[in-house]
Amino acid sequence: MNVLMVVIMLVFGLAAILCVIRIVLGPSILDRTVASDVLLTEVMCVLGAEMAINGHMRNIPVMLIIAAVAVFGSISVARYVARRDNTTS
């Protein structure tokens, strides 16, 4: 089980590093938004895996807050981009 945990954490860590690189280097705000959504989803998956492995449910409120922040962040960026596109036409 410990080997599996190490492999899982390495995969999630590599994916998180790639997401941070995309957030920093992303050519557009939409690329950065998608990368931040993926990063928040990865954090939620890590928390869910930790809950499943340790057999508790204490992280559910944290996961709900992370999901809400991700949704509201994506909606606000989409509205900003849509408003910006309408004013330039």
PDB file of C-alpha atoms in Angstrom:
ATOM      1  CA  MET A   1       0.000   0.000   0.000  1.00  0.00           C
ATOM      2  CA  ASN A   2       2.863   2.410   0.723  1.00  0.00           C
ATOM      3  CA  VAL A   3       4.333   1.917  -2.761  1.00  0.00           C
ATOM      4  CA  LEU A   4       0.940   2.685  -4.280  1.00  0.00           C
ATOM      5  CA  MET A   5       0.658   5.856  -2.178  1.00  0.00           C
ATOM      6  CA  VAL A   6       4.083   7.027  -3.358  1.00  0.00           C
ATOM      7  CA  VAL A   7       3.204   6.377  -7.005  1.00  0.00           C
ATOM      8  CA  ILE A   8      -0.135   8.187  -6.655  1.00  0.00           C
ATOM      9  CA  MET A   9       1.467  11.195  -4.998  1.00  0.00           C
ATOM     10  CA  LEU A  10       4.215  11.334  -7.636  1.00  0.00           C
ATOM     11  CA  VAL A  11       1.645  11.344 -10.433  1.00  0.00           C
ATOM     12  CA  PHE A  12      -0.456  14.026  -8.740  1.00  0.00           C
ATOM     13  CA  GLY A  13       2.680  16.041  -7.975  1.00  0.00           C
ATOM     14  CA  LEU A  14       3.855  15.912 -11.591  1.00  0.00           C
ATOM     15  CA  ALA A  15       0.403  16.928 -12.823  1.00  0.00           C
ATOM     16  CA  ALA A  16       0.338  19.817 -10.332  1.00  0.00           C
ATOM     17  CA  ILE A  17       3.751  21.020 -11.504  1.00  0.00           C
ATOM     18  CA  LEU A  18       2.600  20.930 -15.124  1.00  0.00           C
ATOM     19  CA  CYS A  19      -0.535  22.883 -14.204  1.00  0.00           C
ATOM     20  CA  VAL A  20       1.493  25.539 -12.411  1.00  0.00           C
ATOM     21  CA  ILE A  21       3.747  25.827 -15.457  1.00  0.00           C
ATOM     22  CA  ARG A  22       0.668  26.325 -17.649  1.00  0.00           C
ATOM     23  CA  ILE A  23      -0.695  28.935 -15.246  1.00  0.00           C
ATOM     24  CA  VAL A  24       2.581  30.865 -15.356  1.00  0.00           C
ATOM     25  CA  LEU A  25       3.316  30.499 -19.078  1.00  0.00           C
ATOM     26  CA  GLY A  26      -0.206  30.254 -20.499  1.00  0.00           C
ATOM     27  CA  PRO A  27      -0.586  32.542 -23.491  1.00  0.00           C
ATOM     28  CA  SER A  28      -4.165  33.543 -22.668  1.00  0.00           C
ATOM     29  CA  ILE A  29      -6.356  34.030 -19.639  1.00  0.00           C
ATOM     30  CA  LEU A  30      -8.503  31.093 -20.722  1.00  0.00           C
ATOM     31  CA  ASP A  31      -5.485  28.754 -20.659  1.00  0.00           C
ATOM     32  CA  ARG A  32      -4.662  29.946 -17.170  1.00  0.00           C
ATOM     33  CA  THR A  33      -8.267  29.464 -16.052  1.00  0.00           C
ATOM     34  CA  VAL A  34      -8.418  25.903 -17.337  1.00  0.00           C
ATOM     35  CA  ALA A  35      -5.085  25.102 -15.703  1.00  0.00           C
ATOM     36  CA  SER A  36      -6.230  26.518 -12.382  1.00  0.00           C
ATOM     37  CA  ASP A  37      -9.432  24.472 -12.592  1.00  0.00           C
ATOM     38  CA  VAL A  38      -7.392  21.343 -13.248  1.00  0.00           C
ATOM     39  CA  LEU A  39      -5.110  22.182 -10.328  1.00  0.00           C
ATOM     40  CA  LEU A  40      -8.064  22.643  -7.976  1.00  0.00           C
ATOM     41  CA  THR A  41      -9.539  19.370  -9.228  1.00  0.00           C
ATOM     42  CA  GLU A  42      -6.244  17.635  -8.502  1.00  0.00           C
ATOM     43  CA  VAL A  43      -6.251  19.033  -4.967  1.00  0.00           C
ATOM     44  CA  MET A  44      -9.773  17.695  -4.496  1.00  0.00           C
ATOM     45  CA  CYS A  45      -8.710  14.273  -5.811  1.00  0.00           C
ATOM     46  CA  VAL A  46      -5.757  14.174  -3.419  1.00  0.00           C
ATOM     47  CA  LEU A  47      -8.037  15.069  -0.508  1.00  0.00           C
ATOM     48  CA  GLY A  48     -10.532  12.413  -1.591  1.00  0.00           C
ATOM     49  CA  ALA A  49      -7.817   9.785  -1.899  1.00  0.00           C
ATOM     50  CA  GLU A  50      -6.503  10.692   1.534  1.00  0.00           C
ATOM     51  CA  MET A  51      -9.993  10.344   2.984  1.00  0.00           C
ATOM     52  CA  ALA A  52     -10.486   6.965   1.328  1.00  0.00           C
ATOM     53  CA  ILE A  53      -7.126   5.655   2.487  1.00  0.00           C
ATOM     54  CA  ASN A  54      -7.466   6.844   6.079  1.00  0.00           C
ATOM     55  CA  GLY A  55     -11.188   6.103   6.363  1.00  0.00           C
ATOM     56  CA  HIS A  56     -12.524   9.481   7.480  1.00  0.00           C
ATOM     57  CA  MET A  57     -14.723  12.223   6.039  1.00  0.00           C
ATOM     58  CA  ARG A  58     -13.306  15.350   7.663  1.00  0.00           C
ATOM     59  CA  ASN A  59     -12.188  16.947   4.395  1.00  0.00           C
ATOM     60  CA  ILE A  60     -15.613  17.133   2.742  1.00  0.00           C
ATOM     61  CA  PRO A  61     -16.252  20.784   3.766  1.00  0.00           C
ATOM     62  CA  VAL A  62     -12.839  21.744   2.389  1.00  0.00           C
ATOM     63  CA  MET A  63     -13.619  19.972  -0.871  1.00  0.00           C
ATOM     64  CA  LEU A  64     -16.951  21.790  -1.156  1.00  0.00           C
ATOM     65  CA  ILE A  65     -15.265  25.163  -0.663  1.00  0.00           C
ATOM     66  CA  ILE A  66     -12.609  24.319  -3.262  1.00  0.00           C
ATOM     67  CA  ALA A  67     -15.317  23.290  -5.739  1.00  0.00           C
ATOM     68  CA  ALA A  68     -17.258  26.508  -5.140  1.00  0.00           C
ATOM     69  CA  VAL A  69     -14.154  28.650  -5.619  1.00  0.00           C
ATOM     70  CA  ALA A  70     -13.358  26.832  -8.863  1.00  0.00           C
ATOM     71  CA  VAL A  71     -16.873  27.268 -10.236  1.00  0.00           C
ATOM     72  CA  PHE A  72     -17.170  30.938  -9.300  1.00  0.00           C
ATOM     73  CA  GLY A  73     -13.687  31.661 -10.615  1.00  0.00           C
ATOM     74  CA  SER A  74     -14.441  30.047 -13.971  1.00  0.00           C
ATOM     75  CA  ILE A  75     -17.759  31.868 -14.256  1.00  0.00           C
ATOM     76  CA  SER A  76     -16.197  35.232 -13.476  1.00  0.00           C
ATOM     77  CA  VAL A  77     -13.396  34.763 -16.006  1.00  0.00           C
ATOM     78  CA  ALA A  78     -15.876  33.611 -18.664  1.00  0.00           C
ATOM     79  CA  ARG A  79     -18.049  36.676 -18.044  1.00  0.00           C
ATOM     80  CA  TYR A  80     -15.000  38.948 -18.206  1.00  0.00           C
ATOM     81  CA  VAL A  81     -13.836  37.439 -21.496  1.00  0.00           C
ATOM     82  CA  ALA A  82     -17.353  37.587 -22.978  1.00  0.00           C
ATOM     83  CA  ARG A  83     -17.750  41.231 -21.950  1.00  0.00           C
ATOM     84  CA  ARG A  84     -14.317  42.081 -23.342  1.00  0.00           C
ATOM     85  CA  ASP A  85     -15.162  40.409 -26.673  1.00  0.00           C
ATOM     86  CA  ASN A  86     -18.429  42.346 -26.969  1.00  0.00           C
ATOM     87  CA  THR A  87     -16.792  45.733 -26.401  1.00  0.00           C
ATOM     88  CA  THR A  88     -14.073  45.217 -29.014  1.00  0.00           C
ATOM     89  CA  SER A  89     -16.538  44.406 -31.824  1.00  0.00           C
TER      90      SER A  89
END
